Amino acid sequence: MPLLHRLARTGNPVIFFTLDGVPCEGRAGDTVLTAVLCLGERLRHSEFSGAPRAGFCQMGACQDCWVQLAGGERLRACTTPLTEGMHIVTQRRRSDG
Ligand code: FES
């Protein structure tokens, strides 16, 4: 069950991206965090406790929403606009340490 339910931008163009390798759709104007939480109930798991996390401040201040792109670039999901073709990684790979 998604944490967020889309009430705005329902008619905006569809933006295609992948989330941990799964093809997904968001809407133009979404942040990465908005798009992910419209699809599920968490953004990632805490690297310390393993607890599910969904961001906290929603304004780039708390550091709770870091995710990666497939190429390794880290980004704050709450302040990064979703763009076509993003490959978002929220699960740490065992080879990442
Ligand atoms: S939710 Fe706080 S920095 Fe993104």
CSV table of N, CA and C and ligand atoms in Angstrom, one decimal:
chain,number,residue,atom,x,y,z
A,1,MET,N,0.8,-1.2,0.0
A,1,MET,CA,0.0,0.0,0.0
A,1,MET,C,0.9,1.2,0.0
A,2,PRO,N,0.7,2.1,-1.0
A,2,PRO,CA,1.5,3.4,-1.0
A,2,PRO,C,1.3,4.2,0.2
A,3,LEU,N,2.4,4.9,0.6
A,3,LEU,CA,2.3,5.9,1.7
A,3,LEU,C,1.6,7.1,1.3
A,4,LEU,N,1.8,7.6,0.0
A,4,LEU,CA,1.2,8.8,-0.5
A,4,LEU,C,0.1,8.4,-1.6
A,5,HIS,N,-0.9,9.2,-1.6
A,5,HIS,CA,-1.9,9.0,-2.7
A,5,HIS,C,-1.9,10.3,-3.5
A,6,ARG,N,-1.8,10.2,-4.8
A,6,ARG,CA,-1.6,11.3,-5.7
A,6,ARG,C,-2.9,12.1,-5.8
A,7,LEU,N,-2.9,13.4,-5.4
A,7,LEU,CA,-4.0,14.2,-5.5
A,7,LEU,C,-3.7,15.3,-6.5
A,8,ALA,N,-2.5,15.6,-6.8
A,8,ALA,CA,-2.1,16.7,-7.8
A,8,ALA,C,-1.2,16.1,-8.9
A,9,ARG,N,-1.1,16.8,-9.9
A,9,ARG,CA,-0.2,16.4,-11.1
A,9,ARG,C,-0.7,15.1,-11.7
A,10,THR,N,-2.0,14.8,-11.5
A,10,THR,CA,-2.5,13.5,-12.1
A,10,THR,C,-2.5,13.5,-13.6
A,11,GLY,N,-2.5,14.7,-14.2
A,11,GLY,CA,-2.5,14.8,-15.7
A,11,GLY,C,-1.2,15.1,-16.3
A,12,ASN,N,-0.2,15.3,-15.4
A,12,ASN,CA,1.1,15.6,-15.9
A,12,ASN,C,1.7,14.4,-16.7
A,13,PRO,N,2.7,14.7,-17.6
A,13,PRO,CA,3.3,13.6,-18.4
A,13,PRO,C,3.9,12.6,-17.5
A,14,VAL,N,3.8,11.3,-18.0
A,14,VAL,CA,4.4,10.2,-17.2
A,14,VAL,C,5.9,10.2,-17.4
A,15,ILE,N,6.6,10.0,-16.3
A,15,ILE,CA,8.1,9.9,-16.3
A,15,ILE,C,8.4,8.4,-15.9
A,16,PHE,N,9.2,7.8,-16.8
A,16,PHE,CA,9.5,6.4,-16.6
A,16,PHE,C,10.9,6.3,-15.9
A,17,PHE,N,11.0,5.4,-14.9
A,17,PHE,CA,12.2,5.2,-14.1
A,17,PHE,C,12.2,3.8,-13.6
A,18,THR,N,13.3,3.4,-13.0
A,18,THR,CA,13.4,2.1,-12.4
A,18,THR,C,13.7,2.3,-10.9
A,19,LEU,N,13.1,1.4,-10.1
A,19,LEU,CA,13.4,1.4,-8.6
A,19,LEU,C,13.9,0.0,-8.2
A,20,ASP,N,15.1,0.0,-7.9
A,20,ASP,CA,15.7,-1.3,-7.6
A,20,ASP,C,15.5,-2.3,-8.7
A,21,GLY,N,15.6,-1.8,-9.9
A,21,GLY,CA,15.5,-2.7,-11.1
A,21,GLY,C,14.1,-2.9,-11.6
A,22,VAL,N,13.1,-2.4,-10.9
A,22,VAL,CA,11.7,-2.6,-11.3
A,22,VAL,C,11.2,-1.4,-12.1
A,23,PRO,N,10.6,-1.6,-13.3
A,23,PRO,CA,10.1,-0.4,-14.1
A,23,PRO,C,9.0,0.2,-13.3
A,24,CYS,N,9.0,1.6,-13.3
A,24,CYS,CA,8.0,2.3,-12.5
A,24,CYS,C,7.6,3.6,-13.3
A,25,GLU,N,6.6,4.2,-12.8
A,25,GLU,CA,6.1,5.5,-13.4
A,25,GLU,C,5.9,6.5,-12.3
A,26,GLY,N,6.3,7.8,-12.6
A,26,GLY,CA,6.0,8.9,-11.8
A,26,GLY,C,5.3,9.9,-12.7
A,27,ARG,N,5.3,11.2,-12.2
A,27,ARG,CA,4.7,12.2,-13.0
A,27,ARG,C,5.7,13.4,-13.1
A,28,ALA,N,5.7,14.1,-14.2
A,28,ALA,CA,6.5,15.3,-14.3
A,28,ALA,C,6.2,16.2,-13.1
A,29,GLY,N,7.2,16.7,-12.5
A,29,GLY,CA,7.0,17.6,-11.3
A,29,GLY,C,7.2,16.9,-10.0
A,30,ASP,N,7.2,15.5,-10.0
A,30,ASP,CA,7.5,14.8,-8.8
A,30,ASP,C,8.9,14.9,-8.4
A,31,THR,N,9.2,14.9,-7.1
A,31,THR,CA,10.5,14.6,-6.6
A,31,THR,C,10.7,13.1,-6.6
A,32,VAL,N,11.9,12.6,-6.5
A,32,VAL,CA,12.2,11.2,-6.4
A,32,VAL,C,11.4,10.6,-5.2
A,33,LEU,N,11.4,11.3,-4.1
A,33,LEU,CA,10.7,10.8,-2.9
A,33,LEU,C,9.2,10.7,-3.1
A,34,THR,N,8.6,11.7,-3.7
A,34,THR,CA,7.2,11.7,-4.0
A,34,THR,C,6.8,10.5,-4.9
A,35,ALA,N,7.6,10.3,-6.0
A,35,ALA,CA,7.4,9.2,-6.9
A,35,ALA,C,7.5,7.9,-6.2
A,36,VAL,N,8.5,7.7,-5.4
A,36,VAL,CA,8.7,6.4,-4.7
A,36,VAL,C,7.6,6.1,-3.7
A,37,LEU,N,7.2,7.2,-2.9
A,37,LEU,CA,6.2,6.9,-1.9
A,37,LEU,C,4.8,6.9,-2.5
A,38,CYS,N,4.6,7.2,-3.7
A,38,CYS,CA,3.3,7.0,-4.4
A,38,CYS,C,3.2,5.5,-4.8
A,39,LEU,N,4.3,4.8,-4.7
A,39,LEU,CA,4.4,3.4,-5.2
A,39,LEU,C,4.5,2.4,-4.0
A,40,GLY,N,4.9,2.9,-2.8
A,40,GLY,CA,5.1,2.0,-1.7
A,40,GLY,C,5.1,2.7,-0.4
A,41,GLU,N,5.4,2.0,0.7
A,41,GLU,CA,5.3,2.6,2.0
A,41,GLU,C,6.6,3.0,2.6
A,42,ARG,N,7.7,2.8,1.9
A,42,ARG,CA,9.0,3.2,2.4
A,42,ARG,C,9.9,3.6,1.2
A,43,LEU,N,10.9,4.4,1.5
A,43,LEU,CA,11.9,4.8,0.6
A,43,LEU,C,13.1,3.8,0.6
A,44,ARG,N,13.5,3.5,1.8
A,44,ARG,CA,14.7,2.7,2.0
A,44,ARG,C,14.7,2.1,3.4
A,45,HIS,N,15.7,1.4,3.7
A,45,HIS,CA,15.9,0.9,5.1
A,45,HIS,C,17.1,1.6,5.7
A,46,SER,N,17.0,1.8,7.0
A,46,SER,CA,18.1,2.5,7.7
A,46,SER,C,19.3,1.6,7.7
A,47,GLU,N,20.4,2.2,7.4
A,47,GLU,CA,21.7,1.5,7.4
A,47,GLU,C,22.1,1.1,8.8
A,48,PHE,N,21.5,1.7,9.8
A,48,PHE,CA,21.9,1.4,11.2
A,48,PHE,C,21.0,0.3,11.8
A,49,SER,N,19.7,0.5,11.7
A,49,SER,CA,18.8,-0.4,12.4
A,49,SER,C,18.0,-1.4,11.4
A,50,GLY,N,18.0,-1.0,10.1
A,50,GLY,CA,17.3,-1.8,9.2
A,50,GLY,C,15.8,-1.4,9.1
A,51,ALA,N,15.4,-0.4,9.9
A,51,ALA,CA,14.0,0.0,10.0
A,51,ALA,C,13.6,0.7,8.7
A,52,PRO,N,12.4,0.6,8.2
A,52,PRO,CA,12.0,1.3,7.0
A,52,PRO,C,12.0,2.8,7.3
A,53,ARG,N,12.4,3.5,6.2
A,53,ARG,CA,12.5,5.0,6.3
A,53,ARG,C,11.7,5.6,5.1
A,54,ALA,N,11.1,6.7,5.3
A,54,ALA,CA,10.3,7.4,4.3
A,54,ALA,C,10.7,8.9,4.2
A,55,GLY,N,11.9,9.2,4.6
A,55,GLY,CA,12.2,10.6,4.7
A,55,GLY,C,11.6,11.2,6.0
A,56,PHE,N,12.0,12.4,6.4
A,56,PHE,CA,11.5,13.0,7.6
A,56,PHE,C,11.2,14.5,7.4
A,57,CYS,N,12.1,15.3,7.0
A,57,CYS,CA,11.9,16.7,6.9
A,57,CYS,C,11.2,17.1,5.6
A,58,GLN,N,11.5,16.4,4.6
A,58,GLN,CA,10.9,16.7,3.2
A,58,GLN,C,11.4,18.0,2.6
A,59,MET,N,12.5,18.5,3.2
A,59,MET,CA,13.1,19.8,2.7
A,59,MET,C,14.6,19.8,2.6
A,60,GLY,N,15.2,18.7,2.6
A,60,GLY,CA,16.7,18.7,2.3
A,60,GLY,C,17.5,18.9,3.6
A,61,ALA,N,17.0,18.8,4.8
A,61,ALA,CA,17.8,19.1,5.9
A,61,ALA,C,18.2,18.0,6.8
A,62,CYS,N,17.4,16.9,6.8
A,62,CYS,CA,17.6,15.8,7.8
A,62,CYS,C,18.5,14.7,7.4
A,63,GLN,N,18.8,14.5,6.1
A,63,GLN,CA,19.7,13.4,5.6
A,63,GLN,C,19.0,12.1,5.6
A,64,ASP,N,17.8,12.0,5.8
A,64,ASP,CA,17.1,10.7,6.0
A,64,ASP,C,16.7,10.1,4.6
A,65,CYS,N,16.9,10.7,3.5
A,65,CYS,CA,16.3,10.2,2.3
A,65,CYS,C,17.4,10.0,1.2
A,66,TRP,N,18.6,9.7,1.6
A,66,TRP,CA,19.7,9.4,0.6
A,66,TRP,C,19.4,8.1,-0.1
A,67,VAL,N,19.5,8.2,-1.4
A,67,VAL,CA,19.4,7.0,-2.2
A,67,VAL,C,20.5,7.1,-3.3
A,68,GLN,N,20.7,6.1,-4.1
A,68,GLN,CA,21.7,6.2,-5.1
A,68,GLN,C,21.1,6.0,-6.5
A,69,LEU,N,21.8,6.5,-7.5
A,69,LEU,CA,21.5,6.1,-8.9
A,69,LEU,C,22.4,4.9,-9.2
A,70,ALA,N,22.0,4.1,-10.2
A,70,ALA,CA,22.7,2.9,-10.5
A,70,ALA,C,24.2,3.1,-10.7
A,71,GLY,N,24.6,4.3,-11.2
A,71,GLY,CA,26.0,4.7,-11.4
A,71,GLY,C,26.7,5.0,-10.2
A,72,GLY,N,26.1,5.1,-9.0
A,72,GLY,CA,26.7,5.3,-7.7
A,72,GLY,C,26.5,6.7,-7.2
A,73,GLU,N,26.0,7.6,-8.0
A,73,GLU,CA,25.7,9.0,-7.5
A,73,GLU,C,24.7,9.0,-6.4
A,74,ARG,N,25.0,9.6,-5.3
A,74,ARG,CA,24.1,9.7,-4.2
A,74,ARG,C,23.2,11.0,-4.3
A,75,LEU,N,22.0,10.9,-3.9
A,75,LEU,CA,21.1,12.1,-4.0
A,75,LEU,C,20.1,12.0,-2.9
A,76,ARG,N,19.6,13.3,-2.5
A,76,ARG,CA,18.5,13.4,-1.6
A,76,ARG,C,17.2,13.2,-2.4
A,77,ALA,N,16.4,12.3,-2.0
A,77,ALA,CA,15.2,12.0,-2.7
A,77,ALA,C,14.2,13.1,-2.6
A,78,CYS,N,14.2,13.8,-1.5
A,78,CYS,CA,13.2,14.9,-1.3
A,78,CYS,C,13.5,16.2,-2.0
A,79,THR,N,14.7,16.4,-2.5
A,79,THR,CA,15.0,17.6,-3.2
A,79,THR,C,15.4,17.4,-4.6
A,80,THR,N,15.4,16.1,-5.1
A,80,THR,CA,15.8,15.8,-6.5
A,80,THR,C,14.6,15.6,-7.4
A,81,PRO,N,14.4,16.4,-8.4
A,81,PRO,CA,13.3,16.1,-9.3
A,81,PRO,C,13.5,14.8,-10.0
A,82,LEU,N,12.4,14.0,-10.2
A,82,LEU,CA,12.4,12.8,-10.9
A,82,LEU,C,12.6,13.1,-12.4
A,83,THR,N,13.5,12.4,-13.0
A,83,THR,CA,13.8,12.6,-14.4
A,83,THR,C,13.7,11.3,-15.2
A,84,GLU,N,13.4,11.4,-16.5
A,84,GLU,CA,13.2,10.2,-17.3
A,84,GLU,C,14.4,9.3,-17.3
A,85,GLY,N,14.2,8.1,-17.1
A,85,GLY,CA,15.2,7.1,-17.2
A,85,GLY,C,16.1,6.9,-16.0
A,86,MET,N,15.8,7.6,-14.9
A,86,MET,CA,16.6,7.4,-13.7
A,86,MET,C,16.5,5.9,-13.3
A,87,HIS,N,17.7,5.4,-12.8
A,87,HIS,CA,17.7,4.1,-12.2
A,87,HIS,C,18.1,4.2,-10.7
A,88,ILE,N,17.0,4.2,-9.9
A,88,ILE,CA,17.2,4.5,-8.5
A,88,ILE,C,17.4,3.2,-7.7
A,89,VAL,N,18.4,3.3,-6.8
A,89,VAL,CA,18.8,2.1,-6.0
A,89,VAL,C,18.6,2.5,-4.6
A,90,THR,N,17.7,1.7,-3.9
A,90,THR,CA,17.5,2.0,-2.5
A,90,THR,C,18.0,0.8,-1.6
A,91,GLN,N,18.3,-0.3,-2.3
A,91,GLN,CA,18.8,-1.5,-1.5
A,91,GLN,C,20.4,-1.5,-1.7
A,92,ARG,N,21.1,-1.6,-0.6
A,92,ARG,CA,22.5,-1.7,-0.7
A,92,ARG,C,22.9,-3.1,-1.2
A,93,ARG,N,23.8,-3.0,-2.2
A,93,ARG,CA,24.3,-4.3,-2.7
A,93,ARG,C,25.4,-4.8,-1.8
A,94,ARG,N,25.5,-6.1,-1.6
A,94,ARG,CA,26.5,-6.8,-0.7
A,94,ARG,C,27.9,-6.3,-1.1
A,95,SER,N,28.2,-6.0,-2.4
A,95,SER,CA,29.5,-5.6,-2.8
A,95,SER,C,29.8,-4.2,-2.4
A,96,ASP,N,28.8,-3.4,-1.9
A,96,ASP,CA,29.0,-2.0,-1.5
A,96,ASP,C,29.6,-2.0,-0.1
A,97,GLY,N,29.7,-3.1,0.6
A,97,GLY,CA,30.3,-3.1,1.9
A,97,GLY,C,29.3,-2.9,2.9
B,1,FES,S1,13.6,14.0,3.9
B,1,FES,FE1,15.0,15.2,5.1
B,1,FES,S2,16.7,15.5,3.7
B,1,FES,FE2,15.2,14.5,2.5
